[in-house]
Short mmCIF file of C-alpha atoms in Angstrom, two decimals:
data_model
loop_
_atom_site.label_atom_id
_atom_site.label_comp_id
_atom_site.label_asym_id
_atom_site.label_seq_id
_atom_site.Cartn_x
_atom_site.Cartn_y
_atom_site.Cartn_z
CA MET A 244 0.02 -0.02 -0.04
CA LYS A 245 1.05 3.52 -0.70
CA THR A 246 0.51 4.55 2.97
CA SER A 247 2.71 1.78 4.22
CA ARG A 248 5.47 2.49 1.69
CA ILE A 249 5.46 6.20 2.70
CA ALA A 250 5.57 5.30 6.38
CA ARG A 251 8.52 2.96 5.81
CA GLU A 252 10.41 5.60 3.78
CA THR A 253 9.75 8.23 6.55
CA ALA A 254 11.07 5.80 9.17
CA GLU A 255 14.28 5.09 7.26
CA VAL A 256 14.93 8.79 6.83
CA ALA A 257 14.49 9.37 10.53
CA ALA A 258 16.67 6.54 11.47
CA SER A 259 19.43 7.70 9.21
CA ILE A 260 19.64 11.06 11.02
CA SER A 261 22.44 11.00 13.72
CA HIS A 262 22.52 12.88 16.91
CA ALA A 263 25.89 14.30 16.00
CA ASP A 264 24.21 16.09 13.01
CA PHE A 265 21.60 17.81 15.05
CA VAL A 266 22.11 18.32 18.75
CA PRO A 267 19.87 20.90 20.45
CA ARG A 268 22.32 23.35 21.91
CA ARG A 269 22.07 24.54 25.50
CA GLN A 270 22.17 28.30 25.75
CA THR A 271 24.14 30.23 28.25
CA ARG A 272 23.39 33.70 29.59
CA SER A 273 26.30 35.25 27.98
CA PHE A 274 25.29 33.73 24.54
CA ALA A 275 21.62 34.76 25.08
CA ALA A 276 22.78 38.33 25.77
CA SER A 277 24.92 38.21 22.68
CA LEU A 278 21.89 37.22 20.65
CA GLN A 279 20.04 40.26 22.14
CA GLN A 280 22.88 42.40 21.11
CA PHE A 281 22.91 40.91 17.66
CA THR A 282 19.12 41.66 17.35
CA ALA A 283 19.77 45.27 18.38
CA ASN A 284 23.12 45.99 16.52
CA GLY A 285 23.28 43.30 13.80
CA ASP A 286 26.79 41.93 15.06
CA LEU A 287 27.58 39.01 17.20
CA PRO A 288 30.89 39.07 19.21
CA ALA A 289 33.07 36.21 18.18
CA ASN A 290 34.38 35.49 21.65
CA ASP A 291 30.86 34.91 22.92
CA VAL A 292 30.26 32.35 20.18
CA GLU A 293 33.50 30.47 20.91
CA GLU A 294 32.80 30.50 24.65
CA ASN A 295 29.38 29.02 24.05
CA LYS A 296 30.88 26.21 21.87
CA LEU A 297 33.34 25.31 24.50
CA LYS A 298 30.65 25.02 27.16
CA LEU A 299 28.59 22.78 24.87
CA ALA A 300 31.51 20.47 24.43
CA ASP A 301 31.83 20.08 28.22
CA ASP A 302 28.27 19.22 28.83
CA SER A 303 27.31 15.67 29.68
CA ASP A 304 24.96 13.43 27.75
CA ASP A 305 22.41 13.61 30.56
CA GLU A 306 22.32 17.30 30.41
CA LEU A 307 21.93 17.20 26.59
CA SER A 308 19.11 14.84 26.84
CA ALA A 309 17.39 17.05 29.50
CA SER A 310 17.64 20.01 27.13
CA ILE A 311 15.70 18.32 24.30
CA SER A 312 12.61 20.40 25.10
CA PRO A 313 12.29 23.09 22.49
CA SER A 314 11.30 25.75 25.02
CA ALA A 315 14.44 25.08 27.06
CA SER A 316 16.90 24.53 24.37
CA VAL A 317 16.06 26.77 21.49
CA PHE A 318 16.43 30.51 21.96
CA ASP A 319 14.25 32.62 19.76
CA ILE A 320 15.56 36.07 19.24
CA GLU A 321 12.13 37.38 18.54
CA ASP A 322 11.30 36.49 22.19
CA ALA A 323 14.32 38.23 23.66
CA PRO A 324 12.68 41.56 24.50
CA LEU A 325 9.70 39.80 26.12
CA ARG A 326 11.91 37.43 28.18
CA ALA A 327 14.11 40.32 29.25
CA SER A 328 11.09 42.30 30.46
CA VAL A 329 9.43 39.49 32.28
CA SER A 330 12.55 37.99 33.90
CA ARG A 331 12.77 38.85 37.70
CA LYS A 332 16.54 38.13 37.74
CA ARG A 333 18.99 41.00 38.38
CA LYS A 334 20.31 42.36 35.19
CA ARG A 335 24.06 42.06 34.59
CA GLY A 336 26.31 43.98 32.31
CA LEU A 337 26.82 42.64 28.79
CA ASP A 338 30.68 43.03 28.55
CA THR A 339 31.68 42.69 32.19
CA SER A 340 31.80 39.60 34.30
CA SER A 341 29.87 39.46 37.52
CA THR A 342 31.72 38.84 40.78
CA GLU A 343 30.06 38.62 44.18
CA VAL A 344 31.88 40.34 47.05
CA THR A 345 31.03 39.85 50.68
CA THR A 346 32.07 42.65 53.04
CA VAL A 347 32.47 42.01 56.74
CA SER A 348 32.33 45.08 59.00
CA GLU A 349 34.93 45.00 61.73
CA SER A 350 33.78 48.19 63.57
CA THR A 351 31.59 47.79 66.64
CA SER A 352 29.21 50.49 68.01
CA THR A 353 29.53 51.34 71.71
CA ARG A 354 26.51 53.66 71.69
CA THR A 355 23.87 52.68 74.19
CA SER A 356 20.88 54.46 75.58
CA PRO A 357 21.58 56.69 78.66
CA ARG A 358 18.27 55.69 80.10
CA LYS A 359 19.26 52.01 80.35
CA PRO A 360 21.18 50.75 83.44
CA GLY A 361 24.94 50.37 82.79
CA ALA A 362 24.84 52.75 79.85
CA LYS A 363 28.12 54.14 78.61
CA ILE A 364 28.58 57.89 78.61
CA ASP A 365 30.78 59.74 76.17
CA ASP A 366 33.96 61.16 77.80
CA GLY A 367 33.39 64.56 76.08
CA ALA A 368 30.07 65.03 78.21
CA ALA A 369 31.75 64.30 81.51
CA GLY A 370 32.38 68.01 82.24
CA LYS A 371 28.95 69.22 81.25
CA VAL A 372 26.33 70.28 83.93
CA LYS A 373 23.20 68.10 84.05
CA LYS A 374 20.19 69.98 82.70
CA ALA A 375 17.61 70.92 85.36
CA ARG A 376 14.19 69.45 85.48
CA ARG A 377 11.08 71.50 85.50
CA GLN A 378 9.68 71.63 89.08
CA PRO A 379 6.47 73.80 89.03
CA ALA A 380 4.52 74.98 91.97
CA LYS A 381 2.15 72.21 93.22
CA ARG A 382 -1.27 72.35 94.91
CA ILE A 383 -1.13 70.06 98.00
CA VAL A 384 -3.15 69.28 101.09
CA ASN A 385 -1.42 70.07 104.41
CA GLU A 386 -1.74 68.27 107.65
CA ALA A 387 -4.71 70.31 108.74
CA GLY A 388 -6.57 69.26 105.69
CA GLU A 389 -6.32 72.69 104.06
CA GLU A 390 -5.25 73.17 100.43
CA GLU A 391 -2.14 75.23 99.80
CA ILE A 392 0.42 75.87 97.05
CA GLN A 393 3.89 74.42 97.41
CA PRO A 394 6.44 76.73 95.73
CA PRO A 395 9.00 75.39 93.21
CA ALA A 396 11.72 73.42 94.91
CA ASN A 397 14.63 75.65 93.87
CA TRP A 398 13.00 79.12 93.44
CA GLU A 399 14.98 80.77 96.15
CA GLU A 400 18.36 79.65 94.70
CA ILE A 401 17.19 80.92 91.30
CA TYR A 402 15.92 84.26 92.73
CA GLU A 403 19.19 84.90 94.52
CA ALA A 404 21.38 84.02 91.50
CA VAL A 405 19.38 86.51 89.39
CA GLU A 406 19.83 89.20 91.97
CA GLU A 407 23.55 88.74 91.91
CA MET A 408 23.59 89.00 88.02
CA ARG A 409 21.42 92.14 88.13
CA LYS A 410 23.87 93.78 90.31
CA GLU A 411 26.78 93.30 88.07
CA LYS A 412 25.12 94.64 84.88
CA LEU A 413 23.07 97.77 84.29
CA ALA A 414 19.85 97.33 82.28
CA PRO A 415 17.73 100.05 80.42
CA VAL A 416 14.95 99.59 83.00
CA ASP A 417 17.28 100.77 85.72
CA THR A 418 17.74 104.30 84.25
CA MET A 419 14.79 104.55 81.82
CA GLY A 420 11.99 102.55 83.50
CA CYS A 421 8.61 104.05 83.99
CA GLU A 422 9.20 104.52 87.70
CA THR A 423 12.22 106.75 87.00
CA LEU A 424 10.80 109.07 84.29
CA ALA A 425 8.75 111.37 86.48
CA GLU A 426 10.50 114.60 87.23
CA ASP A 427 11.57 114.84 90.87
CA HIS A 428 11.03 118.62 91.20
CA ARG A 429 7.29 118.29 90.42
CA THR A 430 4.51 118.13 92.98
CA PRO A 431 3.34 114.72 94.19
CA ARG A 432 0.21 115.11 92.08
CA ASP A 433 2.17 115.86 88.83
CA LYS A 434 4.60 113.15 89.56
CA ARG A 435 1.83 110.57 89.86
CA PHE A 436 0.29 111.85 86.58
CA GLN A 437 3.61 111.57 84.81
CA THR A 438 4.18 108.04 86.06
CA LEU A 439 0.65 107.07 84.64
CA ILE A 440 1.47 108.66 81.32
CA ALA A 441 4.83 106.82 81.14
CA LEU A 442 3.13 103.48 81.78
CA MET A 443 0.51 104.27 79.14
CA LEU A 444 3.17 105.03 76.60
CA SER A 445 5.37 101.97 77.53
CA SER A 446 2.95 99.41 75.99
CA GLN A 447 4.60 97.71 73.01
CA THR A 448 7.58 100.16 73.29
CA LYS A 449 11.13 99.78 74.41
CA ASP A 450 12.29 101.73 77.46
CA THR A 451 14.82 103.80 75.55
CA THR A 452 12.03 104.95 73.05
CA ASN A 453 9.59 105.50 75.85
CA ALA A 454 12.16 107.74 77.64
CA ILE A 455 12.54 109.80 74.44
CA ALA A 456 8.82 110.35 74.14
CA MET A 457 8.45 111.29 77.84
CA ARG A 458 11.29 113.81 77.52
CA ARG A 459 9.54 115.50 74.54
CA LEU A 460 6.35 115.90 76.57
CA GLN A 461 8.23 117.30 79.63
CA THR A 462 10.22 119.87 77.45
CA ASP A 463 7.97 120.59 74.44
CA LEU A 464 4.75 121.34 76.26
CA PRO A 465 4.28 124.90 77.64
CA PRO A 466 5.59 125.53 81.14
CA PRO A 467 5.37 123.85 83.48
CA GLY A 468 5.66 120.99 81.19
CA LEU A 469 3.86 117.57 81.48
CA THR A 470 0.82 118.29 83.59
CA LEU A 471 -2.80 117.36 83.47
CA GLU A 472 -3.74 120.91 82.43
CA ASN A 473 -1.36 121.02 79.54
CA ILE A 474 -2.49 117.71 78.18
CA LEU A 475 -6.15 118.93 78.37
CA ALA A 476 -5.12 122.05 76.43
CA VAL A 477 -2.82 120.56 73.82
CA ASP A 478 -4.11 119.79 70.33
CA PRO A 479 -4.31 116.05 69.57
CA VAL A 480 -2.37 116.50 66.42
CA LYS A 481 0.40 118.16 68.26
CA LEU A 482 0.31 115.52 71.01
CA ASN A 483 0.45 112.73 68.38
CA GLU A 484 3.60 114.28 66.80
CA MET A 485 5.31 114.48 70.27
CA ILE A 486 4.74 110.72 70.95
CA TYR A 487 5.23 109.52 67.35
CA VAL A 488 8.14 107.33 68.20
CA VAL A 489 6.17 104.97 70.47
CA GLY A 490 4.20 102.02 69.19
CA PHE A 491 0.47 102.53 68.36
CA HIS A 492 0.82 106.36 68.98
CA ASN A 493 -2.49 107.09 67.38
CA ASN A 494 -4.48 105.07 69.84
CA LYS A 495 -2.35 106.32 72.74
CA THR A 496 -3.05 109.84 71.79
CA ARG A 497 -6.73 109.20 72.03
CA TYR A 498 -6.30 107.27 75.33
CA ILE A 499 -4.28 110.02 76.92
CA LYS A 500 -6.74 112.76 75.99
CA ALA A 501 -9.67 110.75 77.20
CA THR A 502 -8.01 109.83 80.45
CA ALA A 503 -7.16 113.54 81.10
CA LEU A 504 -10.94 114.39 80.85
CA ILE A 505 -11.87 111.46 83.15
CA LEU A 506 -9.35 112.48 85.79
CA GLN A 507 -10.60 116.06 85.70
CA ASP A 508 -14.18 115.12 86.04
CA LEU A 509 -14.18 111.97 88.29
CA TRP A 510 -10.96 112.05 90.26
CA LYS A 511 -10.37 115.69 91.16
CA SER A 512 -7.43 116.13 88.71
CA ASP A 513 -5.54 113.27 90.25
CA ILE A 514 -5.00 109.66 89.40
CA PRO A 515 -7.18 106.90 90.95
CA ASP A 516 -5.75 105.22 94.07
CA THR A 517 -7.47 101.79 93.55
CA ILE A 518 -6.87 99.05 91.03
CA GLU A 519 -10.62 99.18 89.85
CA GLY A 520 -10.17 103.01 89.37
CA LEU A 521 -6.99 102.68 87.39
CA MET A 522 -8.33 99.80 85.27
CA SER A 523 -11.40 102.02 84.41
CA LEU A 524 -9.16 104.50 82.45
CA PRO A 525 -8.87 103.77 78.68
CA GLY A 526 -5.72 101.89 77.62
CA VAL A 527 -4.85 100.74 81.20
CA GLY A 528 -4.73 97.05 81.90
CA PRO A 529 -3.96 94.94 85.01
CA LYS A 530 -0.15 95.31 84.59
CA MET A 531 -0.20 99.02 84.30
CA ALA A 532 -2.67 99.33 87.26
CA TYR A 533 -0.61 97.23 89.63
CA LEU A 534 2.66 98.92 88.67
CA CYS A 535 1.14 102.38 88.83
CA LEU A 536 -0.48 101.75 92.24
CA SER A 537 2.82 100.53 93.55
CA ALA A 538 5.04 103.26 92.07
CA ALA A 539 2.66 106.27 92.42
CA TRP A 540 0.89 105.51 95.60
CA GLY A 541 3.38 103.14 97.32
CA ARG A 542 0.80 100.33 97.73
CA THR A 543 1.53 96.85 96.29
CA GLU A 544 -1.68 94.87 95.90
CA GLY A 545 -0.56 92.49 93.11
CA ILE A 546 2.26 91.65 90.76
CA GLY A 547 2.72 93.57 87.51
CA VAL A 548 3.34 90.87 85.01
CA ASP A 549 4.67 91.90 81.57
CA VAL A 550 6.08 89.77 78.74
CA HIS A 551 9.40 89.43 80.41
CA VAL A 552 8.02 88.09 83.75
CA HIS A 553 5.61 85.81 81.85
CA ARG A 554 8.18 84.43 79.56
CA ILE A 555 11.10 83.95 81.97
CA THR A 556 9.08 82.30 84.79
CA ASN A 557 7.64 79.79 82.30
CA LEU A 558 11.20 79.07 81.04
CA TRP A 559 12.26 78.30 84.57
CA GLY A 560 9.38 75.80 84.89
CA TRP A 561 7.65 77.66 87.78
CA HIS A 562 4.39 77.18 85.95
CA LYS A 563 2.89 76.50 82.59
CA THR A 564 0.60 79.46 81.77
CA LYS A 565 -0.74 80.91 78.55
CA GLY A 566 -0.97 84.67 79.39
CA PRO A 567 0.32 87.27 81.83
CA GLU A 568 -2.91 87.28 83.94
CA GLU A 569 -2.72 83.54 84.45
CA THR A 570 1.00 83.93 85.39
CA ARG A 571 0.13 86.70 87.89
CA ALA A 572 -2.43 84.49 89.63
CA SER A 573 0.07 81.67 89.73
CA LEU A 574 2.83 83.75 91.28
CA GLU A 575 0.64 85.44 93.81
CA ALA A 576 -0.45 82.04 95.09
CA TRP A 577 3.07 81.24 96.58
CA LEU A 578 5.57 84.04 96.05
CA PRO A 579 6.14 86.01 99.34
CA ARG A 580 4.26 89.34 99.34
CA GLU A 581 7.45 91.38 100.03
CA LYS A 582 8.73 90.41 96.58
CA TRP A 583 5.69 91.32 94.61
CA HIS A 584 6.88 94.87 93.89
CA GLU A 585 10.53 94.04 93.00
CA ILE A 586 10.05 90.96 90.90
CA ASN A 587 8.88 92.88 87.84
CA HIS A 588 11.94 95.27 87.92
CA LEU A 589 14.18 92.39 88.58
CA LEU A 590 13.00 90.07 85.66
CA VAL A 591 12.60 92.95 83.22
CA GLY A 592 16.20 93.90 83.65
CA PHE A 593 17.30 90.27 83.59
CA GLY A 594 15.29 89.76 80.33
CA GLN A 595 17.04 92.94 78.79
CA THR A 596 20.54 91.99 79.62
CA VAL A 597 20.91 88.05 79.85
CA CYS A 598 17.73 86.15 79.16
CA LEU A 599 16.80 88.02 75.99
CA PRO A 600 13.68 87.20 74.11
CA VAL A 601 15.91 86.32 71.05
CA GLY A 602 19.44 84.94 71.45
CA ARG A 603 19.47 84.16 75.11
CA LYS A 604 22.94 84.37 76.70
CA CYS A 605 22.86 81.09 78.48
CA ASP A 606 26.67 80.75 78.29
CA GLU A 607 26.84 83.89 80.53
CA CYS A 608 24.04 82.94 82.85
CA ARG A 609 24.74 81.41 86.35
CA LEU A 610 21.57 79.55 86.21
CA SER A 611 22.87 77.60 83.23
CA GLU A 612 26.28 77.00 84.89
CA ARG A 613 24.65 75.66 87.97
CA GLY A 614 22.11 73.59 86.17
CA LEU A 615 19.17 75.48 87.58
CA CYS A 616 17.47 76.51 84.23
CA PRO A 617 15.55 73.80 82.43
CA ALA A 618 15.45 75.89 79.28
CA ALA A 619 19.15 76.58 79.15
CA VAL A 620 20.75 76.53 75.62
CA VAL A 621 24.41 76.55 75.38
CA GLY A 622 26.20 77.21 71.95
CA GLY A 623 25.51 79.41 69.12
CA LYS A 624 22.32 79.07 67.19
CA LYS A 625 21.08 80.79 64.01
CA VAL A 626 18.11 82.89 64.54
CA LEU A 627 15.45 83.56 61.73
CA LYS A 628 14.32 87.22 61.35
CA ARG A 629 10.81 88.01 60.09
CA VAL A 630 9.23 91.45 59.51
CA LYS A 631 5.64 92.00 60.48
CA LYS A 632 3.67 94.72 58.71
CA GLU A 633 0.77 96.30 60.35
CA VAL A 634 -1.84 98.46 58.67
CA VAL A 635 -3.33 101.16 60.88
CA GLU A 636 -6.19 103.42 59.65
CA ASP A 637 -6.60 106.87 61.18
CA GLU A 638 -8.16 110.10 60.15
CA GLU A 639 -5.21 111.08 57.92
CA GLY A 640 -5.26 107.82 55.89
CA VAL A 641 -3.64 104.42 56.00
CA VAL A 642 -0.28 104.13 57.75
CA VAL A 643 1.79 100.95 57.35
CA LYS A 644 4.19 100.11 60.22
CA GLU A 645 6.84 97.53 60.09
CA GLU A 646 7.88 95.74 63.13
CA GLU A 647 10.79 93.16 63.34
CA LEU A 648 9.84 89.84 64.97
CA LEU A 649 12.53 87.44 65.74
CA THR A 650 12.01 83.85 66.39
CA GLU A 651 13.15 82.53 69.81
CA ASP A 652 15.98 80.04 70.24
CA VAL A 653 15.00 76.50 70.64
CA GLU A 654 16.59 73.66 72.48
#
């Protein structure tokens, strides 16, 4: 039959083919990479072909028989881009051989947590003073069952150290503070009035600038100078020009003129002698009222807390308050009454010379040396400067004032 003869001829042809004539070659990575290069560039490096032939000669018969599968033995160059993109193996260079290097680190770290027992401490930190902890005033119940405020543990030591530093360095508040700006040769009534005016001008104003404005009022007003009668008679525009150097001079001009009228009508041309009376005046707050009552009338009924007192006592950790009034209540709860008058002058001068709002001189402060200040910062730090622009509207138009605001040092 024709079909049997064709089958026999096909079998004879298949039997005549030797394995030596056709051996499915096992491909290597370098040879596969060369085929990819050939696909892209059209040339195949000769050394890669020879290397592949040598490797094929060394393969065993078992390996050759295992590579009979077309998918494993035959490399199709049309599939090269697909295989290269799907493969998860790390890509290697085409012309450079790959070598694996294992690096062993011989360095050992001696850093340990200082909070753990047996921790190692750097030798460079041996001479440093340990930073103080915050020890605020506490509310406790005594043996009698009454509730009382326990002062901060080290407040007396801090207070005495600040007194020592204040004696060694003169501050602007010592010579140009509000208590010192009233003229000594005036009558007691006029001196009290000048003290009140100095306090009203001091808000948001440096002591040096405030002293300049007060001096202008004392000299530029008609004789006898800064008195209640002259303030009532002066034109508001002229008064505004005299105090132009202070902050918010437009508002202060209106406050001073209104206060002069109230003093004439309600207080017999003198200043009030009570906290409530002083705080009823326009532009006078608790700080001014307590300071004025103490300086003008010699009666201390509370602590005058300004930004320096509020800021510094919070840095010391005596309390954690959000505003001057909260700070005043906290201090009056435990600070001895004989120190209520002097603490403002003490801390204002300390804040002007050592504990500045920006760039605190902790390296010159004894509290930092003795480890008494929890907020001490030793070492130079860069301070960012920002400028705040404020738009104030008045009768003459719109005035834009620029005021520098400096960020405080951080730990």
